[in-house]
Amino acid sequence: MVTTPLTYIHGVPVYRRVIRRLPANGRLAPRAKALRKAGILSEILFWKQVHKGRFHGIDFDRQRVIGNYIVDF
């Protein structure tokens, strides 16, 4: 299987990787949602620039629950 890079950033190929299902602590979901809604100005401005593939076509997630942690990526 040959994969085509999604984009290049400074000459480095970036490939799409799909992660189907990660372990998550369901009790943290309401907290993650509250964090998404209560972002500080700098965070809101940052996510506005990178959401929906606006940064080199790469998709990012905000406050996603993985295991017992809430992460941004």
Tab-separated table of N, CA and C in Angstrom, residues 23-29 65-68:
chain	number	residue	atom	x	y	z
A	23	PRO	N	-8.988	4.397	24.534
A	23	PRO	CA	-9.653	4.262	25.834
A	23	PRO	C	-9.938	5.642	26.421
A	24	ALA	N	-11.108	5.801	27.012
A	24	ALA	CA	-11.487	7.104	27.564
A	24	ALA	C	-12.273	6.928	28.850
A	25	ASN	N	-12.027	7.814	29.791
A	25	ASN	CA	-12.768	7.849	31.043
A	25	ASN	C	-14.001	8.722	30.809
A	26	GLY	N	-15.164	8.116	30.711
A	26	GLY	CA	-16.400	8.833	30.418
A	26	GLY	C	-16.757	9.907	31.426
A	27	ARG	N	-16.256	9.774	32.648
A	27	ARG	CA	-16.551	10.786	33.673
A	27	ARG	C	-15.873	12.122	33.373
A	28	LEU	N	-14.862	12.115	32.504
A	28	LEU	CA	-14.159	13.352	32.170
A	28	LEU	C	-14.786	14.091	30.987
A	29	ALA	N	-15.708	13.465	30.278
A	29	ALA	CA	-16.318	14.092	29.094
A	29	ALA	C	-16.988	15.432	29.409
A	65	VAL	N	-10.653	13.390	25.536
A	65	VAL	CA	-10.394	12.499	26.671
A	65	VAL	C	-9.694	11.242	26.159
A	66	ILE	N	-8.512	10.968	26.705
A	66	ILE	CA	-7.775	9.734	26.415
A	66	ILE	C	-7.366	9.161	27.760
A	67	GLY	N	-7.901	8.004	28.072
A	67	GLY	CA	-7.632	7.405	29.375
A	67	GLY	C	-8.165	8.303	30.471
A	68	ASN	N	-7.302	8.665	31.408
A	68	ASN	CA	-7.680	9.552	32.512
A	68	ASN	C	-7.185	10.983	32.301
